[in-house]
JSON list of C-alpha atoms in Angstrom, two decimals:
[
{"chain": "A", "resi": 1, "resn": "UNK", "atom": "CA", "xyz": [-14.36, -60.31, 78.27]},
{"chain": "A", "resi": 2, "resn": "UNK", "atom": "CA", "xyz": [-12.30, -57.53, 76.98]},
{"chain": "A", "resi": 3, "resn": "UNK", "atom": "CA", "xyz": [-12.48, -54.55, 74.97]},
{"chain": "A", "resi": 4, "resn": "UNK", "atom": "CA", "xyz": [-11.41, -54.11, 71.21]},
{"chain": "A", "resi": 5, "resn": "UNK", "atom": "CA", "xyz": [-10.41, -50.62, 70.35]},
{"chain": "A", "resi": 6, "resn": "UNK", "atom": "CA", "xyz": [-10.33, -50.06, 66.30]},
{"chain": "A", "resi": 7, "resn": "UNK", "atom": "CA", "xyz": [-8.80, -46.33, 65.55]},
{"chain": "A", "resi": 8, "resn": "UNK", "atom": "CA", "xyz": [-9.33, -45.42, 62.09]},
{"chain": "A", "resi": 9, "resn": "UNK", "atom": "CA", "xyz": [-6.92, -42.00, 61.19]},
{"chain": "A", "resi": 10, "resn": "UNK", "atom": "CA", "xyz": [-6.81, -40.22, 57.85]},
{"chain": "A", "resi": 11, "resn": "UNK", "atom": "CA", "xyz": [-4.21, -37.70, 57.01]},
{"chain": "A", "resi": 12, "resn": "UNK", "atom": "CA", "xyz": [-3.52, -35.87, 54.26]},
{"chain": "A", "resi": 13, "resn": "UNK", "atom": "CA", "xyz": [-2.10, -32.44, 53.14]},
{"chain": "A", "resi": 14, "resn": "UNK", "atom": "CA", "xyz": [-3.03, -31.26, 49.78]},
{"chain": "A", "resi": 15, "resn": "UNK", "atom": "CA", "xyz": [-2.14, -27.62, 48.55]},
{"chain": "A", "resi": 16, "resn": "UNK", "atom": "CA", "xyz": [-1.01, -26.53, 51.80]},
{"chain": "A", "resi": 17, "resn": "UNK", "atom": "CA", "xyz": [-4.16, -27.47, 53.36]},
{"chain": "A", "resi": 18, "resn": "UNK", "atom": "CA", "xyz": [-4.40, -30.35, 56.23]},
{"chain": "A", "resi": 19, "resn": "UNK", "atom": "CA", "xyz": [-7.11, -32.87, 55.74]},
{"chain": "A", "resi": 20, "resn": "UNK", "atom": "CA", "xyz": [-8.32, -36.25, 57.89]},
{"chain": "A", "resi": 21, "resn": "UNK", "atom": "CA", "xyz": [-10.46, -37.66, 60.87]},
{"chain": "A", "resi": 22, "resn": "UNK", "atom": "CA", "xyz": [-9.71, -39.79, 63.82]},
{"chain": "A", "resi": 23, "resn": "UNK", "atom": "CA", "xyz": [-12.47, -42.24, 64.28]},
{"chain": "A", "resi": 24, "resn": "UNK", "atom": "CA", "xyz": [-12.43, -44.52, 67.40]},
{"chain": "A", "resi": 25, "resn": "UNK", "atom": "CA", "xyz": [-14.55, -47.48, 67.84]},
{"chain": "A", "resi": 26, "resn": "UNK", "atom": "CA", "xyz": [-14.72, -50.11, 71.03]},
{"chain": "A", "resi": 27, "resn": "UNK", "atom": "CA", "xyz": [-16.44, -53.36, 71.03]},
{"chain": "A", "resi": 28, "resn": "UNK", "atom": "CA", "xyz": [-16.70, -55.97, 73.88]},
{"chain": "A", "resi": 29, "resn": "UNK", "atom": "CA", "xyz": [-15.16, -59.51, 73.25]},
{"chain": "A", "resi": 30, "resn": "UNK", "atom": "CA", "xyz": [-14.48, -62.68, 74.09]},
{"chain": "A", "resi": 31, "resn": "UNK", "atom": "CA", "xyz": [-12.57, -64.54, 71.23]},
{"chain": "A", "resi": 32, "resn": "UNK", "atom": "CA", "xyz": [-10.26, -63.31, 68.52]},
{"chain": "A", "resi": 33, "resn": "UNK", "atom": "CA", "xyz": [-9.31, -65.17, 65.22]},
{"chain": "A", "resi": 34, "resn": "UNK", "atom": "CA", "xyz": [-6.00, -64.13, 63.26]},
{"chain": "A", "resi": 35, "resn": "UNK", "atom": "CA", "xyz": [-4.33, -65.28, 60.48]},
{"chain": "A", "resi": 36, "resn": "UNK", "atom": "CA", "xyz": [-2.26, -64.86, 57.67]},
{"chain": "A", "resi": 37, "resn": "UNK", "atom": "CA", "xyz": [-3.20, -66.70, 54.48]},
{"chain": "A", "resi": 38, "resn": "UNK", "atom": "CA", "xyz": [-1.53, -67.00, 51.47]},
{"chain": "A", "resi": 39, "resn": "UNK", "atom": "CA", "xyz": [-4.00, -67.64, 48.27]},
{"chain": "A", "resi": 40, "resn": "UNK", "atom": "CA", "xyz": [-2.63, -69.86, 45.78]},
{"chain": "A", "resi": 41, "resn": "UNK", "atom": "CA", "xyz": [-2.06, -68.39, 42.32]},
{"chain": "A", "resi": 42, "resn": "UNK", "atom": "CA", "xyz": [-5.11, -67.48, 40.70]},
{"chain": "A", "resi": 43, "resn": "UNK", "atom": "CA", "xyz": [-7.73, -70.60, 42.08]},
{"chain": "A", "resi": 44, "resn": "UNK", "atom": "CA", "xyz": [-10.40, -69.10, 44.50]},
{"chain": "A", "resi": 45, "resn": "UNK", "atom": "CA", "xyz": [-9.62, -70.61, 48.34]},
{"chain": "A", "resi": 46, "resn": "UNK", "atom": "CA", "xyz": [-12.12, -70.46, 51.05]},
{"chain": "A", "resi": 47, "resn": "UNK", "atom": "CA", "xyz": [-10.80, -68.26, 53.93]},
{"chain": "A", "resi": 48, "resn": "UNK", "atom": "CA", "xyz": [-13.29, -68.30, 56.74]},
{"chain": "A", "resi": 49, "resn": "UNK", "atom": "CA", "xyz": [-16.49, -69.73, 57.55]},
{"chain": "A", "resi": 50, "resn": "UNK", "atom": "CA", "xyz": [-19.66, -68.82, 59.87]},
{"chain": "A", "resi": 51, "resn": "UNK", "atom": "CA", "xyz": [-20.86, -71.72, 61.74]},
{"chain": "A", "resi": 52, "resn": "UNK", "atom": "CA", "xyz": [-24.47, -72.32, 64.15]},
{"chain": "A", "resi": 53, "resn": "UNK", "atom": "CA", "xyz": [-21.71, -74.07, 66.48]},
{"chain": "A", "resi": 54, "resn": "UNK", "atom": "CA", "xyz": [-18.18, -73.81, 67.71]},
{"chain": "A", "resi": 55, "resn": "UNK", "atom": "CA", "xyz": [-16.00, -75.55, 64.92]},
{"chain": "A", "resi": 56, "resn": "UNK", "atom": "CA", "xyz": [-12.45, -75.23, 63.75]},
{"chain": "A", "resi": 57, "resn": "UNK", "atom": "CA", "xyz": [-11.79, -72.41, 61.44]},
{"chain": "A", "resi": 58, "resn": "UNK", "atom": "CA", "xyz": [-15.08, -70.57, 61.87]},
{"chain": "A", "resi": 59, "resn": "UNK", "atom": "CA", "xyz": [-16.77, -68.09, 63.40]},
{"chain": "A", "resi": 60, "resn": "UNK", "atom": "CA", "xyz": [-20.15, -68.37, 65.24]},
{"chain": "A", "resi": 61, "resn": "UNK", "atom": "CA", "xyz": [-22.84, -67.20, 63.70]},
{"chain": "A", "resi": 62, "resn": "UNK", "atom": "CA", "xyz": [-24.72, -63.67, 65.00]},
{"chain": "A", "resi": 63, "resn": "UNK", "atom": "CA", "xyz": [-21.50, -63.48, 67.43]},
{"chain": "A", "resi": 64, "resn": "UNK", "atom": "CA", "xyz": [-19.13, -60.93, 64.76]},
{"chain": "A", "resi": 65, "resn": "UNK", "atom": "CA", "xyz": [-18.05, -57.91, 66.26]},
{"chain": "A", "resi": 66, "resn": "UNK", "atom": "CA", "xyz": [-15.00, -56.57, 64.13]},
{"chain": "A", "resi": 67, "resn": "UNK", "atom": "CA", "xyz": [-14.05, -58.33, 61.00]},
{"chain": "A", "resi": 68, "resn": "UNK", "atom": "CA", "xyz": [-10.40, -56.62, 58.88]},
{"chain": "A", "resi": 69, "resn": "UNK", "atom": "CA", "xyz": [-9.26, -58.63, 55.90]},
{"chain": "A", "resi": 70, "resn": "UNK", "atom": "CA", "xyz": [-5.86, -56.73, 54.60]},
{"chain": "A", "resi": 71, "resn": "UNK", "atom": "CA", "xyz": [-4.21, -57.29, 51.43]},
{"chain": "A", "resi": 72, "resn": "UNK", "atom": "CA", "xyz": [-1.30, -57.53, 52.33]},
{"chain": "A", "resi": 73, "resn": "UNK", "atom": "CA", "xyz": [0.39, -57.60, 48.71]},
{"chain": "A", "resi": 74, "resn": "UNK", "atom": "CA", "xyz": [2.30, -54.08, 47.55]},
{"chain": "A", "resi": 75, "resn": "UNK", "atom": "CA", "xyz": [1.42, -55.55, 44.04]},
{"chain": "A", "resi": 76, "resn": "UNK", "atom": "CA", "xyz": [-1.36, -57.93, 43.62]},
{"chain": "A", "resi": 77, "resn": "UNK", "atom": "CA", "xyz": [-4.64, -57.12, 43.63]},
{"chain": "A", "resi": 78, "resn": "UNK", "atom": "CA", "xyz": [-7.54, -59.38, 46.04]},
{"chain": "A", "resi": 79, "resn": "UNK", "atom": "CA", "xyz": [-11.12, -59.96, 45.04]},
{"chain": "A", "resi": 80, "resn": "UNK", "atom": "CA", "xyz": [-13.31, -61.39, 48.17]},
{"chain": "A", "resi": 81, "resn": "UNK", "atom": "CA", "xyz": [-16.63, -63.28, 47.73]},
{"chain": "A", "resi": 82, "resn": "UNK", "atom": "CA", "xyz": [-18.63, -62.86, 50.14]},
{"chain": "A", "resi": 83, "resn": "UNK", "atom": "CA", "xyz": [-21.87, -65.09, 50.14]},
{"chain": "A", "resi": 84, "resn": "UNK", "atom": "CA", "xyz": [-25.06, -66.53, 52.34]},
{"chain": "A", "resi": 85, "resn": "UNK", "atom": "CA", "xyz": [-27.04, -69.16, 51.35]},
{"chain": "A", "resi": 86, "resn": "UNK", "atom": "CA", "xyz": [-28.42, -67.76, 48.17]},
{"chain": "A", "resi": 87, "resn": "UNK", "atom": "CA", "xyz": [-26.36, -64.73, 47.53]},
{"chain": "A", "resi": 88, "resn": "UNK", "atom": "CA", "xyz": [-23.11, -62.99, 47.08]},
{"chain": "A", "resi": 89, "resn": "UNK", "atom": "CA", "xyz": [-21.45, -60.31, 46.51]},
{"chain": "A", "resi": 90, "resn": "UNK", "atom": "CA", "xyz": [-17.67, -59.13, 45.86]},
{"chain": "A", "resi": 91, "resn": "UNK", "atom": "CA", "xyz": [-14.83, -56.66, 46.78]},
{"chain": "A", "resi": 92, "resn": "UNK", "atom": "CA", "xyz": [-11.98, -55.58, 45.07]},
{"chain": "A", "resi": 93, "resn": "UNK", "atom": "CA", "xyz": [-9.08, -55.24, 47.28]},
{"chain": "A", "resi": 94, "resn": "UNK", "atom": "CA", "xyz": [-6.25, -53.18, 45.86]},
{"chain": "A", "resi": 95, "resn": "UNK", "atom": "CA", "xyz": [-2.69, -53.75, 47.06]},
{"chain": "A", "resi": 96, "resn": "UNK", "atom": "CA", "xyz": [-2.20, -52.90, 50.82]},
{"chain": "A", "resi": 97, "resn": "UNK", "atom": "CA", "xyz": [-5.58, -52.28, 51.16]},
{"chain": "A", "resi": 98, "resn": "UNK", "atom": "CA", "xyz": [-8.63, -53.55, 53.99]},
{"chain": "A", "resi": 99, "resn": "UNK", "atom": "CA", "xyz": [-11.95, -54.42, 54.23]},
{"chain": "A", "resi": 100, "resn": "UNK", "atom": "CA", "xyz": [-14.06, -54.05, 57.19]},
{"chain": "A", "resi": 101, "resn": "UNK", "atom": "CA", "xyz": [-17.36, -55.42, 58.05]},
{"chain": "A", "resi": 102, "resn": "UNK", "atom": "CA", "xyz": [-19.03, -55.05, 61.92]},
{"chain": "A", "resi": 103, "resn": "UNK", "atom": "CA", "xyz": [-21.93, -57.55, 61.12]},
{"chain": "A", "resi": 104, "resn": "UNK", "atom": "CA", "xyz": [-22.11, -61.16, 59.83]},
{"chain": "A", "resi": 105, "resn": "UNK", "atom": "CA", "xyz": [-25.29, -60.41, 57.85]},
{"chain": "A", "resi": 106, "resn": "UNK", "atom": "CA", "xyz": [-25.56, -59.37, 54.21]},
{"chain": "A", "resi": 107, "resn": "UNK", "atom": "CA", "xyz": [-28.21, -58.68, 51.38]},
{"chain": "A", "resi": 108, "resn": "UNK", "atom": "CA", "xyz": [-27.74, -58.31, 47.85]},
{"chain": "A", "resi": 109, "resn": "UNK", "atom": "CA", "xyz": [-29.32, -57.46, 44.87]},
{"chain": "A", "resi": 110, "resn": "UNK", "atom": "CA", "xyz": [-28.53, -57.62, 41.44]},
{"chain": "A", "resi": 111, "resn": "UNK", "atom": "CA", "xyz": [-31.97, -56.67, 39.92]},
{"chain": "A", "resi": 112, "resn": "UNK", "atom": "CA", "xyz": [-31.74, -53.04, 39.85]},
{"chain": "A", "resi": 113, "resn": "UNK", "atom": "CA", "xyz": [-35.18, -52.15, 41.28]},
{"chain": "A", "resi": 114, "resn": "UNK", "atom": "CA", "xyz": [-36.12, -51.11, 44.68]},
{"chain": "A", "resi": 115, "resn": "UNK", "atom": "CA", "xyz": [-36.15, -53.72, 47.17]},
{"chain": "A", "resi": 116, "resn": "UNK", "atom": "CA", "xyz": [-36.95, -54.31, 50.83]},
{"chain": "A", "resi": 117, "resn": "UNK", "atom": "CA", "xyz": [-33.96, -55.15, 52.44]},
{"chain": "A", "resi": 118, "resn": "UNK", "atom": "CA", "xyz": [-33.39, -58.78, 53.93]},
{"chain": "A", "resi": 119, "resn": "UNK", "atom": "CA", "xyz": [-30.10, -59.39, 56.15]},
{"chain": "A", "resi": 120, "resn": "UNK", "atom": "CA", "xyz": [-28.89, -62.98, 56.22]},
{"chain": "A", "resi": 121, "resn": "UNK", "atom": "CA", "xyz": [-26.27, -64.64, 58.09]},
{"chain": "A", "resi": 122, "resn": "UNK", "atom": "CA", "xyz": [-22.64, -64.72, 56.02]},
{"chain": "A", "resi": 123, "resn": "UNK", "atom": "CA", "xyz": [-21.95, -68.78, 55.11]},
{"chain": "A", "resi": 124, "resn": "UNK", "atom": "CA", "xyz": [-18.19, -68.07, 54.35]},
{"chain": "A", "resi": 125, "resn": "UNK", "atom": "CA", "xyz": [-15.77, -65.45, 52.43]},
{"chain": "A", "resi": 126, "resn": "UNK", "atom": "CA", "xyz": [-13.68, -66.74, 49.45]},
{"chain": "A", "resi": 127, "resn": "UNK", "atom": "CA", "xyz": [-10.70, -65.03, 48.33]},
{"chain": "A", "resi": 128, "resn": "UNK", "atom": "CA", "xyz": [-8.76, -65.18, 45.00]},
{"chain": "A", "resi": 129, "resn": "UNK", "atom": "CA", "xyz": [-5.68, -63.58, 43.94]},
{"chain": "A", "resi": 130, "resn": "UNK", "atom": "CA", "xyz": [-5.58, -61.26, 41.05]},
{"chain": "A", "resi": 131, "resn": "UNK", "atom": "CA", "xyz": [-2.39, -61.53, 37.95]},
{"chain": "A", "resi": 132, "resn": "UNK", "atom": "CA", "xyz": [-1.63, -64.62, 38.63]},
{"chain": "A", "resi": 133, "resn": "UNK", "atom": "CA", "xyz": [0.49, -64.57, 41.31]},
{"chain": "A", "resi": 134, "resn": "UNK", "atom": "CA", "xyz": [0.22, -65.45, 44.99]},
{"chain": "A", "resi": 135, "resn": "UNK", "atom": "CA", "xyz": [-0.89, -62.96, 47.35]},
{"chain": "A", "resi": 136, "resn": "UNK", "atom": "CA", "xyz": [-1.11, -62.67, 51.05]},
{"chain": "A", "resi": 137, "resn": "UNK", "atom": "CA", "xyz": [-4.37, -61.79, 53.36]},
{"chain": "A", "resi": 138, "resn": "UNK", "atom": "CA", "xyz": [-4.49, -61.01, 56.79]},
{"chain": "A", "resi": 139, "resn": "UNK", "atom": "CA", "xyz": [-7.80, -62.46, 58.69]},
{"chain": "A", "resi": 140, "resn": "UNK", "atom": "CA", "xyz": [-8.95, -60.49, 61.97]},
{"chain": "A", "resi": 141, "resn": "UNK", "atom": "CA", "xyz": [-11.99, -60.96, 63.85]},
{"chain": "A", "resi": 142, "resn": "UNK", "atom": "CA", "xyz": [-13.46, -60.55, 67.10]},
{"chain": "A", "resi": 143, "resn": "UNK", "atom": "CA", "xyz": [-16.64, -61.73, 68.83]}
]
């Protein structure tokens, strides 16, 4: 096992004035997944994939910890999918900016209405690069 140690740090000075936070997270481990992918053009390309067993490019299932994905373009934009069995949702990833999740569980709705919410396990993350040209992400988890 060892320990993961995430430090988020905001700075800012606006007017004179100093603004920002230090925020410090640590989370046990005992695997790490990185890597650098480079989407191809516009099509959508699967990145990662949760998994009931041990299998090449996936994560196990319940077993996420930390997850970063970092557009790492200065000029293309990133949209994720990010999707269960029956559902889906997306992000829009601006040049040089991340993503983070600490769970492999999502819910969403697209009805509007009040709703009980109902976590379920992450089946994979697609990514897709925006204008048309091809974009690099960086992939880093830890369970």
């Amino acid at each position: 096992m060892a320990t993961l140690s995430v430090v988020i740090k905001e700075e800012l000075s606006l007017n004179g004035e100093e603004y920002g936070n230090i925020n410090t997270a640590e989370y046990t481990v005992n695997e790490v997944y990185s890597r650098v992918v480079t989407l191809p053009g516009t099509a959508e390309a699967t990145v990662l994939l949760f998994n009931s067993s041990v299998a090449a490019g996936s994560l196990k299932n319940t077993e996420l910890m930390y997850l970063r994905i970092t557009n790492l373009s200065a000029t293309l934009a990133v949209v994720l999918r990010i999707a269960d069995a029956a559902q889906e949702y997306f992000v829009h990833l601006e040049p040089n900016s991340s993503y983070l999740l600490s769970e492999d569980k999502l819910d969403a709705d697209a009805t509007g209405s009040a709703e009980t919410v109902s976590l379920a396990q992450i089946t994979n993350i697609k990514a897709k690069s925006g204008g048309g040209g091809s974009a690099q992400i960086e992939i880093f988890a830890a369970s």
